[in-house]
Amino acid sequence: MGTVSRVIKTVLRAFPFWGVVLLLACSQGNKVDFAAANAAKGYYDVLLEGHPEKFVEGMNMPERIPDSYRSQLVANAKMFIGQQNDEHHGIKKVEVVNCVNDSAGMVAEAFLLLCFGDSTVEEVVVPMVKRDGKWLMK
C-alpha cells in the first residue's frame, strides 16, 4: 500500500506541470488560419458586387482556357446570382464561419454563411487550393 501511495503522490505532484504542458501544446494547435476562407469570401463579395469575371478569376484553372469556356463560367455565375435573387431576394452578405486547412497548408475547406434577403441562411463549403501563394476556389 505504501508503494501505491507514493506513486499516486508523485503523479499528483507532476500533474500541474504536465497539465500546463498539455494545455500549451493543445492551444498552439487550435489556431485557425482563415486566409483561404477570407479569399473565398472575397470572391463571393466581388460576385455580389456585380463582377462575375473576377469571381471566375478566383477559380483554380489553367492560365489559358478557351474564351468560350470562360464565357460559360461567367454566364453560370450570373445565373447563380439570378437564381438567388428569384428564390431568396438575393444574397445580402457572406460571412466566414470556419476554415479547415490541411497540414501542408496547400488545400483548405472554407465554410461560408450566405445570408439571404428573405432572412434565410445557408452554410456552404468552398474547397480551396493554394497556387503560387494565392488561394483559389477548386
PDB file of C-alpha atoms in Angstrom, residues 72-118:
ATOM      1  CA  GLN A  72     -19.780  29.864 -69.925  1.00  0.00           C
ATOM      2  CA  LEU A  73     -18.315  30.132 -66.415  1.00  0.00           C
ATOM      3  CA  VAL A  74     -19.191  33.836 -66.244  1.00  0.00           C
ATOM      4  CA  ALA A  75     -22.721  33.075 -67.500  1.00  0.00           C
ATOM      5  CA  ASN A  76     -23.085  30.364 -64.828  1.00  0.00           C
ATOM      6  CA  ALA A  77     -22.047  32.827 -62.114  1.00  0.00           C
ATOM      7  CA  LYS A  78     -24.610  35.346 -63.388  1.00  0.00           C
ATOM      8  CA  MET A  79     -27.305  32.637 -63.458  1.00  0.00           C
ATOM      9  CA  PHE A  80     -26.429  31.656 -59.888  1.00  0.00           C
ATOM     10  CA  ILE A  81     -26.942  35.239 -58.723  1.00  0.00           C
ATOM     11  CA  GLY A  82     -30.174  35.496 -60.727  1.00  0.00           C
ATOM     12  CA  GLN A  83     -31.485  32.292 -59.166  1.00  0.00           C
ATOM     13  CA  GLN A  84     -30.665  33.520 -55.659  1.00  0.00           C
ATOM     14  CA  ASN A  85     -32.428  36.814 -56.429  1.00  0.00           C
ATOM     15  CA  ASP A  86     -35.542  34.933 -57.586  1.00  0.00           C
ATOM     16  CA  GLU A  87     -35.616  32.363 -54.785  1.00  0.00           C
ATOM     17  CA  HIS A  88     -34.300  34.304 -51.780  1.00  0.00           C
ATOM     18  CA  HIS A  89     -34.393  38.009 -52.694  1.00  0.00           C
ATOM     19  CA  GLY A  90     -30.656  37.832 -53.284  1.00  0.00           C
ATOM     20  CA  ILE A  91     -27.611  37.202 -51.165  1.00  0.00           C
ATOM     21  CA  LYS A  92     -27.210  40.167 -48.831  1.00  0.00           C
ATOM     22  CA  LYS A  93     -23.891  39.231 -47.254  1.00  0.00           C
ATOM     23  CA  VAL A  94     -21.341  36.469 -46.906  1.00  0.00           C
ATOM     24  CA  GLU A  95     -19.729  35.594 -43.580  1.00  0.00           C
ATOM     25  CA  VAL A  96     -16.765  33.373 -42.770  1.00  0.00           C
ATOM     26  CA  VAL A  97     -17.732  30.600 -40.356  1.00  0.00           C
ATOM     27  CA  ASN A  98     -14.626  28.416 -40.237  1.00  0.00           C
ATOM     28  CA  CYS A  99     -11.668  27.172 -42.224  1.00  0.00           C
ATOM     29  CA  VAL A 100     -10.113  23.706 -42.127  1.00  0.00           C
ATOM     30  CA  ASN A 101      -6.597  23.560 -43.579  1.00  0.00           C
ATOM     31  CA  ASP A 102      -4.529  20.506 -44.407  1.00  0.00           C
ATOM     32  CA  SER A 103      -1.264  20.028 -42.557  1.00  0.00           C
ATOM     33  CA  ALA A 104       0.823  21.123 -45.566  1.00  0.00           C
ATOM     34  CA  GLY A 105      -1.173  24.347 -45.926  1.00  0.00           C
ATOM     35  CA  MET A 106      -1.921  23.818 -49.619  1.00  0.00           C
ATOM     36  CA  VAL A 107      -5.616  22.913 -49.524  1.00  0.00           C
ATOM     37  CA  ALA A 108      -8.446  24.030 -47.288  1.00  0.00           C
ATOM     38  CA  GLU A 109     -12.182  23.937 -46.862  1.00  0.00           C
ATOM     39  CA  ALA A 110     -13.729  27.358 -46.348  1.00  0.00           C
ATOM     40  CA  PHE A 111     -17.055  27.369 -44.501  1.00  0.00           C
ATOM     41  CA  LEU A 112     -19.127  30.388 -45.512  1.00  0.00           C
ATOM     42  CA  LEU A 113     -22.565  31.530 -44.444  1.00  0.00           C
ATOM     43  CA  LEU A 114     -24.724  33.003 -47.205  1.00  0.00           C
ATOM     44  CA  CYS A 115     -27.249  35.421 -45.710  1.00  0.00           C
ATOM     45  CA  PHE A 116     -30.258  35.898 -47.990  1.00  0.00           C
ATOM     46  CA  GLY A 117     -32.709  38.744 -48.379  1.00  0.00           C
ATOM     47  CA  ASP A 118     -35.595  36.555 -47.172  1.00  0.00           C
TER      48      ASP A 118
END
